[in-house]
Amino acid sequence: MNYRHIYHAGNFADVLKHAVLALIIEYMKQKDAPFRVIDTHAGVGRYDLLSVQAGKTNEWQGGIGRILGPDAPPLPPDIAALLAPYLAIVREFNAGNTLTAYPGSPELARRLLRPTDALIVNELHPDDHAELLDLFMRAAQVKVLQLDAWVAVKALLPPKERRGLVLIDPPYEETGELARLARGLTQALTRFATGTFVLWYPVKDMPPVEEFHVSLKNLGLARSLRIELYTRAPDMAERLNGCGLLVINPPWTLQDQMQTLLPFLSRRLANGPGGGWLVYRSIPLHAPRPS
Ligand SMILES: C[S@@+](CC[C@H](N)C(=O)[O-])C[C@H]1O[C@@H](n2cnc3c(N)ncnc32)[C@H](O)[C@@H]1O
């Protein structure tokens, strides 16, 4: 386990993932019934953007730095409205537009949840798990676990509230992790078919991504939304050119929200020629296909 999120915290991929996470949590809060967020690969929860590690890559400057930093142009009103729940939490960590710290998914979720909702954060790395324990020591609604993510998924689903959002955000250190994800997701859905699942995946070049989506289609998953953002042409296997989120059982509002947000993000976070975005609903798998 070599991956440390501090090198990447606040980058373009975090901006997309965390903006979507916040939108889904806000949507779920529209109903009074409590729900549970399960963060299977949690990281440490908060990140020091002035740390030596963050400074080694400065990835955050091409991400949240372009949205909220001192040189960032103002956001158009429709974009500011869509990013409002996410940026409200980022602002809680920073004074004005000078960015010094960034919330990871556990902090983002905790601060958006109501007192009646629950949060489970799971992190396998011993140092990161210890930091999480420390962070949430006094947070009664948060449970911190140190399990392999797929063991956690099996053990924790379905949640007792029967309403839930599961964020699956692996580091993709090992080859074949996309195939692992497809298998794990199928198991998770047999336990909690009505849950909302958000899976993050890297986009370097397109063939493995297309293969991943084809493998999911063959597994017959529930309705889903495929969301991708490319900050430059997705045509080089050895670098991160974009990222994707697969949202299973998405809020019905999310596709329209993405159609507004993604064109903006692909321009604002561009890192070279050939960037872009996509969002589309998966074809219902039980429907007959044309021959
Ligand atoms: C991309 S980071 C998570 C970032 C976090 N979700 C966020 O958005 O702020 C992935 C994390 O997964 C952890 N991890 C790696 N393998 C794991 C496993 N098998 N089970 C649980 N956590 C794992 C890593 O230590 C790392 O902290």
mmCIF file of C-alpha atoms and ligand atoms in Angstrom:
data_model
loop_
_atom_site.group_PDB
_atom_site.id
_atom_site.type_symbol
_atom_site.label_atom_id
_atom_site.label_comp_id
_atom_site.label_asym_id
_atom_site.label_seq_id
_atom_site.Cartn_x
_atom_site.Cartn_y
_atom_site.Cartn_z
ATOM 1 C CA MET A 1 0.000 0.000 0.000
ATOM 2 C CA ASN A 2 2.110 2.866 -1.297
ATOM 3 C CA TYR A 3 -0.646 5.233 -2.330
ATOM 4 C CA ARG A 4 -0.991 8.371 -0.170
ATOM 5 C CA HIS A 5 -3.781 10.743 -1.042
ATOM 6 C CA ILE A 6 -1.952 13.785 0.317
ATOM 7 C CA TYR A 7 -0.071 13.992 -3.016
ATOM 8 C CA HIS A 8 -3.357 14.300 -4.893
ATOM 9 C CA ALA A 9 -5.768 15.974 -2.463
ATOM 10 C CA GLY A 10 -7.804 18.732 -4.095
ATOM 11 C CA ASN A 11 -6.808 17.823 -7.653
ATOM 12 C CA PHE A 12 -9.263 17.872 -10.567
ATOM 13 C CA ALA A 13 -10.393 14.339 -9.732
ATOM 14 C CA ASP A 14 -11.213 15.302 -6.142
ATOM 15 C CA VAL A 15 -13.133 18.343 -7.361
ATOM 16 C CA LEU A 16 -15.420 16.205 -9.514
ATOM 17 C CA LYS A 17 -15.767 13.385 -6.974
ATOM 18 C CA HIS A 18 -16.435 15.674 -4.019
ATOM 19 C CA ALA A 19 -18.812 17.966 -5.912
ATOM 20 C CA VAL A 20 -20.881 14.923 -6.930
ATOM 21 C CA LEU A 21 -20.723 13.445 -3.419
ATOM 22 C CA ALA A 22 -22.056 16.707 -1.975
ATOM 23 C CA LEU A 23 -24.857 16.920 -4.567
ATOM 24 C CA ILE A 24 -25.993 13.379 -3.815
ATOM 25 C CA ILE A 25 -25.934 13.921 -0.034
ATOM 26 C CA GLU A 26 -27.945 17.112 -0.434
ATOM 27 C CA TYR A 27 -30.457 15.228 -2.577
ATOM 28 C CA MET A 28 -30.781 12.454 0.005
ATOM 29 C CA LYS A 29 -31.415 15.025 2.728
ATOM 30 C CA GLN A 30 -34.607 16.093 0.975
ATOM 31 C CA LYS A 31 -36.340 13.142 2.666
ATOM 32 C CA ASP A 32 -36.583 13.127 6.470
ATOM 33 C CA ALA A 33 -35.673 9.449 6.843
ATOM 34 C CA PRO A 34 -32.080 9.037 8.057
ATOM 35 C CA PHE A 35 -29.499 7.448 5.799
ATOM 36 C CA ARG A 36 -25.947 6.170 6.037
ATOM 37 C CA VAL A 37 -22.823 7.077 4.082
ATOM 38 C CA ILE A 38 -20.193 4.349 3.801
ATOM 39 C CA ASP A 39 -16.772 5.493 2.612
ATOM 40 C CA THR A 40 -14.853 2.298 1.783
ATOM 41 C CA HIS A 41 -11.462 3.887 0.955
ATOM 42 C CA ALA A 42 -11.523 6.918 3.194
ATOM 43 C CA GLY A 43 -7.991 8.358 3.262
ATOM 44 C CA VAL A 44 -7.194 10.610 6.234
ATOM 45 C CA GLY A 45 -10.155 12.976 6.046
ATOM 46 C CA ARG A 46 -8.334 16.297 5.823
ATOM 47 C CA TYR A 47 -5.214 17.450 4.025
ATOM 48 C CA ASP A 48 -2.644 20.169 4.555
ATOM 49 C CA LEU A 49 -2.127 21.800 1.163
ATOM 50 C CA LEU A 50 1.022 23.510 2.437
ATOM 51 C CA SER A 51 2.651 20.212 3.393
ATOM 52 C CA VAL A 52 5.848 19.054 1.724
ATOM 53 C CA GLN A 53 4.001 16.131 0.114
ATOM 54 C CA ALA A 54 1.218 18.282 -1.368
ATOM 55 C CA GLY A 55 3.882 20.744 -2.538
ATOM 56 C CA LYS A 56 5.733 18.003 -4.407
ATOM 57 C CA THR A 57 2.948 17.643 -6.966
ATOM 58 C CA ASN A 58 0.945 20.841 -6.455
ATOM 59 C CA GLU A 59 -1.940 18.973 -8.049
ATOM 60 C CA TRP A 60 -4.431 20.942 -5.978
ATOM 61 C CA GLN A 61 -3.442 24.098 -7.830
ATOM 62 C CA GLY A 62 -4.864 22.579 -11.016
ATOM 63 C CA GLY A 63 -8.000 21.509 -9.144
ATOM 64 C CA ILE A 64 -9.565 23.359 -6.236
ATOM 65 C CA GLY A 65 -7.021 26.168 -6.748
ATOM 66 C CA ARG A 66 -8.687 26.998 -10.083
ATOM 67 C CA ILE A 67 -12.137 27.038 -8.514
ATOM 68 C CA LEU A 68 -11.569 28.912 -5.265
ATOM 69 C CA GLY A 69 -7.967 30.143 -5.276
ATOM 70 C CA PRO A 70 -7.028 33.863 -5.269
ATOM 71 C CA ASP A 71 -6.457 33.883 -9.063
ATOM 72 C CA ALA A 72 -9.598 31.934 -9.917
ATOM 73 C CA PRO A 73 -12.136 33.954 -11.936
ATOM 74 C CA PRO A 74 -15.584 34.208 -10.308
ATOM 75 C CA LEU A 75 -17.902 31.273 -10.900
ATOM 76 C CA PRO A 76 -20.914 31.756 -13.178
ATOM 77 C CA PRO A 77 -24.105 31.783 -11.034
ATOM 78 C CA ASP A 78 -25.430 28.387 -12.221
ATOM 79 C CA ILE A 79 -22.069 26.754 -11.458
ATOM 80 C CA ALA A 80 -21.759 28.498 -8.086
ATOM 81 C CA ALA A 81 -25.206 27.122 -7.192
ATOM 82 C CA LEU A 82 -24.261 23.553 -8.155
ATOM 83 C CA LEU A 83 -20.943 23.695 -6.311
ATOM 84 C CA ALA A 84 -22.370 25.492 -3.267
ATOM 85 C CA PRO A 85 -22.670 22.508 -0.861
ATOM 86 C CA TYR A 86 -19.168 21.269 -1.733
ATOM 87 C CA LEU A 87 -17.501 24.679 -1.635
ATOM 88 C CA ALA A 88 -19.205 25.603 1.633
ATOM 89 C CA ILE A 89 -17.264 22.796 3.301
ATOM 90 C CA VAL A 90 -13.975 23.652 1.568
ATOM 91 C CA ARG A 91 -14.445 27.247 2.784
ATOM 92 C CA GLU A 92 -14.868 26.017 6.365
ATOM 93 C CA PHE A 93 -11.248 24.828 6.161
ATOM 94 C CA ASN A 94 -9.833 28.039 4.759
ATOM 95 C CA ALA A 95 -9.799 31.754 5.427
ATOM 96 C CA GLY A 96 -10.961 33.689 2.353
ATOM 97 C CA ASN A 97 -9.505 32.577 -0.961
ATOM 98 C CA THR A 98 -6.142 31.537 0.434
ATOM 99 C CA LEU A 99 -6.231 27.774 0.327
ATOM 100 C CA THR A 100 -4.272 25.961 2.989
ATOM 101 C CA ALA A 101 -6.331 22.863 3.728
ATOM 102 C CA TYR A 102 -8.708 20.540 1.939
ATOM 103 C CA PRO A 103 -11.416 18.184 3.233
ATOM 104 C CA GLY A 104 -11.315 14.558 2.141
ATOM 105 C CA SER A 105 -14.494 12.594 1.552
ATOM 106 C CA PRO A 106 -14.960 11.669 5.275
ATOM 107 C CA GLU A 107 -14.950 15.300 6.439
ATOM 108 C CA LEU A 108 -17.058 16.393 3.535
ATOM 109 C CA ALA A 109 -19.687 13.765 4.312
ATOM 110 C CA ARG A 110 -19.647 14.345 8.059
ATOM 111 C CA ARG A 111 -20.139 18.066 7.727
ATOM 112 C CA LEU A 112 -22.999 17.666 5.252
ATOM 113 C CA LEU A 113 -24.874 15.001 7.216
ATOM 114 C CA ARG A 114 -27.662 15.714 9.699
ATOM 115 C CA PRO A 115 -27.281 14.520 13.312
ATOM 116 C CA THR A 116 -29.668 11.631 12.572
ATOM 117 C CA ASP A 117 -27.591 10.315 9.656
ATOM 118 C CA ALA A 118 -24.657 7.961 10.099
ATOM 119 C CA LEU A 119 -21.189 7.774 8.571
ATOM 120 C CA ILE A 120 -18.849 4.806 8.363
ATOM 121 C CA VAL A 121 -15.319 5.510 7.207
ATOM 122 C CA ASN A 122 -13.045 2.627 6.385
ATOM 123 C CA GLU A 123 -9.314 2.841 5.727
ATOM 124 C CA LEU A 124 -6.860 -0.043 5.597
ATOM 125 C CA HIS A 125 -3.556 1.814 5.847
ATOM 126 C CA PRO A 126 -2.547 1.764 9.552
ATOM 127 C CA ASP A 127 -1.234 5.360 9.655
ATOM 128 C CA ASP A 128 -4.214 6.768 7.793
ATOM 129 C CA HIS A 129 -6.615 4.747 9.910
ATOM 130 C CA ALA A 130 -4.982 6.129 13.063
ATOM 131 C CA GLU A 131 -5.396 9.684 11.754
ATOM 132 C CA LEU A 132 -9.059 9.044 11.029
ATOM 133 C CA LEU A 133 -9.609 7.646 14.509
ATOM 134 C CA ASP A 134 -8.084 10.770 15.931
ATOM 135 C CA LEU A 135 -10.133 13.044 13.708
ATOM 136 C CA PHE A 136 -13.466 11.462 14.604
ATOM 137 C CA MET A 137 -12.733 10.602 18.228
ATOM 138 C CA ARG A 138 -15.584 12.773 19.470
ATOM 139 C CA ALA A 139 -17.953 12.378 16.523
ATOM 140 C CA ALA A 140 -20.761 10.165 17.815
ATOM 141 C CA GLN A 141 -22.334 9.577 14.421
ATOM 142 C CA VAL A 142 -19.086 8.354 12.823
ATOM 143 C CA LYS A 143 -17.660 4.856 13.022
ATOM 144 C CA VAL A 144 -14.051 4.315 11.893
ATOM 145 C CA LEU A 145 -13.032 0.878 10.601
ATOM 146 C CA GLN A 146 -9.835 -0.708 9.343
ATOM 147 C CA LEU A 147 -10.953 -3.470 6.995
ATOM 148 C CA ASP A 148 -10.185 -4.437 3.463
ATOM 149 C CA ALA A 149 -12.721 -2.397 1.511
ATOM 150 C CA TRP A 150 -14.443 -5.411 -0.048
ATOM 151 C CA VAL A 151 -14.729 -7.155 3.303
ATOM 152 C CA ALA A 152 -16.260 -3.941 4.622
ATOM 153 C CA VAL A 153 -18.763 -3.792 1.772
ATOM 154 C CA LYS A 154 -19.895 -7.337 2.517
ATOM 155 C CA ALA A 155 -20.059 -6.777 6.267
ATOM 156 C CA LEU A 156 -21.839 -3.422 6.177
ATOM 157 C CA LEU A 157 -24.529 -3.933 3.561
ATOM 158 C CA PRO A 158 -27.408 -3.471 3.731
ATOM 159 C CA PRO A 159 -27.351 -0.593 6.237
ATOM 160 C CA LYS A 160 -29.992 -0.722 8.922
ATOM 161 C CA GLU A 161 -31.600 2.504 7.699
ATOM 162 C CA ARG A 162 -32.148 0.866 4.262
ATOM 163 C CA ARG A 163 -31.112 4.189 2.730
ATOM 164 C CA GLY A 164 -27.505 4.715 1.918
ATOM 165 C CA LEU A 165 -24.708 6.048 -0.216
ATOM 166 C CA VAL A 166 -21.548 3.979 -0.692
ATOM 167 C CA LEU A 167 -18.420 5.722 -1.985
ATOM 168 C CA ILE A 168 -15.846 3.334 -3.477
ATOM 169 C CA ASP A 169 -12.629 5.169 -4.232
ATOM 170 C CA PRO A 170 -9.700 2.734 -4.611
ATOM 171 C CA PRO A 171 -6.135 3.853 -5.307
ATOM 172 C CA TYR A 172 -5.736 1.663 -8.444
ATOM 173 C CA GLU A 173 -2.219 0.640 -7.483
ATOM 174 C CA GLU A 174 -2.637 -2.850 -8.852
ATOM 175 C CA THR A 175 -3.400 -3.922 -12.373
ATOM 176 C CA GLY A 176 -6.815 -5.485 -12.711
ATOM 177 C CA GLU A 177 -8.396 -3.234 -10.100
ATOM 178 C CA LEU A 178 -11.179 -2.243 -12.496
ATOM 179 C CA ALA A 179 -12.116 -5.908 -12.912
ATOM 180 C CA ARG A 180 -12.040 -6.302 -9.102
ATOM 181 C CA LEU A 181 -14.328 -3.319 -8.845
ATOM 182 C CA ALA A 182 -16.834 -4.851 -11.251
ATOM 183 C CA ARG A 183 -16.906 -8.095 -9.217
ATOM 184 C CA GLY A 184 -17.142 -6.324 -5.856
ATOM 185 C CA LEU A 185 -19.893 -4.080 -7.083
ATOM 186 C CA THR A 186 -21.979 -6.983 -8.229
ATOM 187 C CA GLN A 187 -21.702 -8.559 -4.760
ATOM 188 C CA ALA A 188 -22.547 -5.245 -3.112
ATOM 189 C CA LEU A 189 -25.656 -4.835 -5.223
ATOM 190 C CA THR A 190 -26.962 -8.267 -4.389
ATOM 191 C CA ARG A 191 -26.938 -7.129 -0.752
ATOM 192 C CA PHE A 192 -28.235 -3.603 -1.240
ATOM 193 C CA ALA A 193 -29.909 -3.277 -4.615
ATOM 194 C CA THR A 194 -31.561 0.047 -3.807
ATOM 195 C CA GLY A 195 -28.409 1.737 -2.502
ATOM 196 C CA THR A 196 -26.691 4.575 -4.269
ATOM 197 C CA PHE A 197 -23.107 3.656 -5.148
ATOM 198 C CA VAL A 198 -20.458 6.066 -6.387
ATOM 199 C CA LEU A 199 -17.350 4.479 -7.879
ATOM 200 C CA TRP A 200 -14.383 6.546 -8.882
ATOM 201 C CA TYR A 201 -12.072 5.344 -11.655
ATOM 202 C CA PRO A 202 -9.072 6.799 -13.465
ATOM 203 C CA VAL A 203 -9.102 7.596 -17.171
ATOM 204 C CA LYS A 204 -5.704 7.362 -18.820
ATOM 205 C CA ASP A 205 -6.641 6.015 -22.227
ATOM 206 C CA MET A 206 -10.060 4.751 -23.210
ATOM 207 C CA PRO A 207 -9.770 0.988 -23.952
ATOM 208 C CA PRO A 208 -9.657 -0.208 -20.290
ATOM 209 C CA VAL A 209 -12.459 2.174 -19.372
ATOM 210 C CA GLU A 210 -14.670 0.904 -22.198
ATOM 211 C CA GLU A 211 -13.844 -2.679 -21.207
ATOM 212 C CA PHE A 212 -14.877 -1.906 -17.624
ATOM 213 C CA HIS A 213 -18.238 -0.560 -18.728
ATOM 214 C CA VAL A 214 -18.823 -3.486 -21.061
ATOM 215 C CA SER A 215 -18.046 -5.901 -18.207
ATOM 216 C CA LEU A 216 -20.612 -4.125 -16.037
ATOM 217 C CA LYS A 217 -23.219 -4.338 -18.771
ATOM 218 C CA ASN A 218 -22.673 -8.070 -18.996
ATOM 219 C CA LEU A 219 -23.244 -8.311 -15.247
ATOM 220 C CA GLY A 220 -26.661 -6.719 -15.546
ATOM 221 C CA LEU A 221 -26.378 -3.908 -13.023
ATOM 222 C CA ALA A 222 -29.131 -1.546 -11.969
ATOM 223 C CA ARG A 223 -29.686 1.846 -13.562
ATOM 224 C CA SER A 224 -26.599 3.970 -13.542
ATOM 225 C CA LEU A 225 -25.014 7.173 -14.708
ATOM 226 C CA ARG A 226 -21.590 7.273 -16.301
ATOM 227 C CA ILE A 227 -19.807 10.575 -15.722
ATOM 228 C CA GLU A 228 -16.369 11.387 -17.149
ATOM 229 C CA LEU A 229 -14.156 14.438 -17.193
ATOM 230 C CA TYR A 230 -10.978 14.684 -19.286
ATOM 231 C CA THR A 231 -8.562 17.507 -18.603
ATOM 232 C CA ARG A 232 -6.678 16.582 -21.788
ATOM 233 C CA ALA A 233 -6.997 13.964 -24.506
ATOM 234 C CA PRO A 234 -7.479 10.513 -22.923
ATOM 235 C CA ASP A 235 -4.906 8.875 -25.148
ATOM 236 C CA MET A 236 -1.831 8.051 -23.039
ATOM 237 C CA ALA A 237 -1.857 4.939 -20.856
ATOM 238 C CA GLU A 238 0.860 6.204 -18.520
ATOM 239 C CA ARG A 239 -0.709 9.387 -17.189
ATOM 240 C CA LEU A 240 -3.971 10.478 -15.601
ATOM 241 C CA ASN A 241 -5.843 12.412 -18.292
ATOM 242 C CA GLY A 242 -9.233 12.307 -16.711
ATOM 243 C CA CYS A 243 -11.441 10.422 -14.329
ATOM 244 C CA GLY A 244 -14.841 8.902 -14.133
ATOM 245 C CA LEU A 245 -17.631 8.256 -11.680
ATOM 246 C CA LEU A 246 -20.104 5.490 -12.080
ATOM 247 C CA VAL A 247 -23.177 6.270 -10.021
ATOM 248 C CA ILE A 248 -25.567 3.377 -9.494
ATOM 249 C CA ASN A 249 -29.122 4.391 -8.567
ATOM 250 C CA PRO A 250 -28.316 8.096 -9.023
ATOM 251 C CA PRO A 251 -30.649 10.894 -7.972
ATOM 252 C CA TRP A 252 -32.846 11.706 -10.970
ATOM 253 C CA THR A 253 -31.506 15.271 -10.889
ATOM 254 C CA LEU A 254 -27.849 14.314 -11.319
ATOM 255 C CA GLN A 255 -27.696 13.912 -15.086
ATOM 256 C CA ASP A 256 -28.958 17.457 -15.720
ATOM 257 C CA GLN A 257 -26.654 18.830 -13.034
ATOM 258 C CA MET A 258 -23.697 17.133 -14.718
ATOM 259 C CA GLN A 259 -24.704 18.449 -18.119
ATOM 260 C CA THR A 260 -24.285 21.935 -16.684
ATOM 261 C CA LEU A 261 -21.242 21.316 -14.504
ATOM 262 C CA LEU A 262 -19.012 19.149 -16.695
ATOM 263 C CA PRO A 263 -18.566 21.557 -19.644
ATOM 264 C CA PHE A 264 -17.531 24.214 -17.153
ATOM 265 C CA LEU A 265 -15.108 21.922 -15.294
ATOM 266 C CA SER A 266 -13.556 20.635 -18.501
ATOM 267 C CA ARG A 267 -12.746 24.215 -19.532
ATOM 268 C CA ARG A 268 -11.712 25.524 -16.104
ATOM 269 C CA LEU A 269 -9.576 22.497 -15.201
ATOM 270 C CA ALA A 270 -8.107 21.900 -18.697
ATOM 271 C CA ASN A 271 -4.525 20.778 -18.692
ATOM 272 C CA GLY A 272 -3.860 20.370 -22.414
ATOM 273 C CA PRO A 273 -5.618 19.914 -25.736
ATOM 274 C CA GLY A 274 -8.329 17.324 -26.288
ATOM 275 C CA GLY A 275 -10.142 17.563 -22.945
ATOM 276 C CA GLY A 276 -13.875 17.071 -22.646
ATOM 277 C CA TRP A 277 -16.588 15.273 -20.741
ATOM 278 C CA LEU A 278 -19.424 12.858 -21.039
ATOM 279 C CA VAL A 279 -22.473 11.879 -19.078
ATOM 280 C CA TYR A 280 -24.989 9.256 -19.999
ATOM 281 C CA ARG A 281 -27.373 6.786 -18.534
ATOM 282 C CA SER A 282 -26.687 3.121 -19.007
ATOM 283 C CA ILE A 283 -29.062 1.190 -21.190
ATOM 284 C CA PRO A 284 -31.435 -0.892 -19.047
ATOM 285 C CA LEU A 285 -29.855 -4.298 -19.286
ATOM 286 C CA HIS A 286 -32.989 -6.358 -19.242
ATOM 287 C CA ALA A 287 -34.314 -4.504 -22.283
ATOM 288 C CA PRO A 288 -34.092 -6.399 -25.547
ATOM 289 C CA ARG A 289 -31.211 -5.233 -27.681
ATOM 290 C CA PRO A 290 -31.752 -4.667 -31.393
ATOM 291 C CA SER A 291 -30.295 -7.543 -33.395
HETATM 292 C C1 LIG B 1 -8.005 7.652 -3.344
HETATM 293 S S1 LIG B 1 -7.643 7.426 -1.653
HETATM 294 C C2 LIG B 1 -9.123 7.882 -0.856
HETATM 295 C C3 LIG B 1 -9.498 9.326 -0.916
HETATM 296 C C4 LIG B 1 -10.772 9.684 -0.202
HETATM 297 N N1 LIG B 1 -11.873 8.790 -0.577
HETATM 298 C C5 LIG B 1 -11.188 11.106 -0.495
HETATM 299 O O1 LIG B 1 -11.920 11.348 -1.472
HETATM 300 O O2 LIG B 1 -10.811 12.007 0.251
HETATM 301 C C6 LIG B 1 -7.652 5.687 -1.480
HETATM 302 C C7 LIG B 1 -7.415 5.186 -0.075
HETATM 303 O O3 LIG B 1 -7.688 3.776 -0.056
HETATM 304 C C8 LIG B 1 -6.829 3.173 0.894
HETATM 305 N N2 LIG B 1 -6.803 1.735 0.578
HETATM 306 C C9 LIG B 1 -6.015 1.078 -0.302
HETATM 307 N N3 LIG B 1 -6.354 -0.221 -0.379
HETATM 308 C C10 LIG B 1 -7.396 -0.396 0.480
HETATM 309 C C11 LIG B 1 -8.207 -1.513 0.825
HETATM 310 N N4 LIG B 1 -8.016 -2.708 0.255
HETATM 311 N N5 LIG B 1 -9.193 -1.336 1.712
HETATM 312 C C12 LIG B 1 -9.416 -0.103 2.281
HETATM 313 N N6 LIG B 1 -8.683 0.985 2.000
HETATM 314 C C13 LIG B 1 -7.688 0.854 1.088
HETATM 315 C C14 LIG B 1 -5.520 3.898 0.707
HETATM 316 O O4 LIG B 1 -4.689 3.790 1.853
HETATM 317 C C15 LIG B 1 -5.999 5.332 0.416
HETATM 318 O O5 LIG B 1 -5.998 6.093 1.610
#
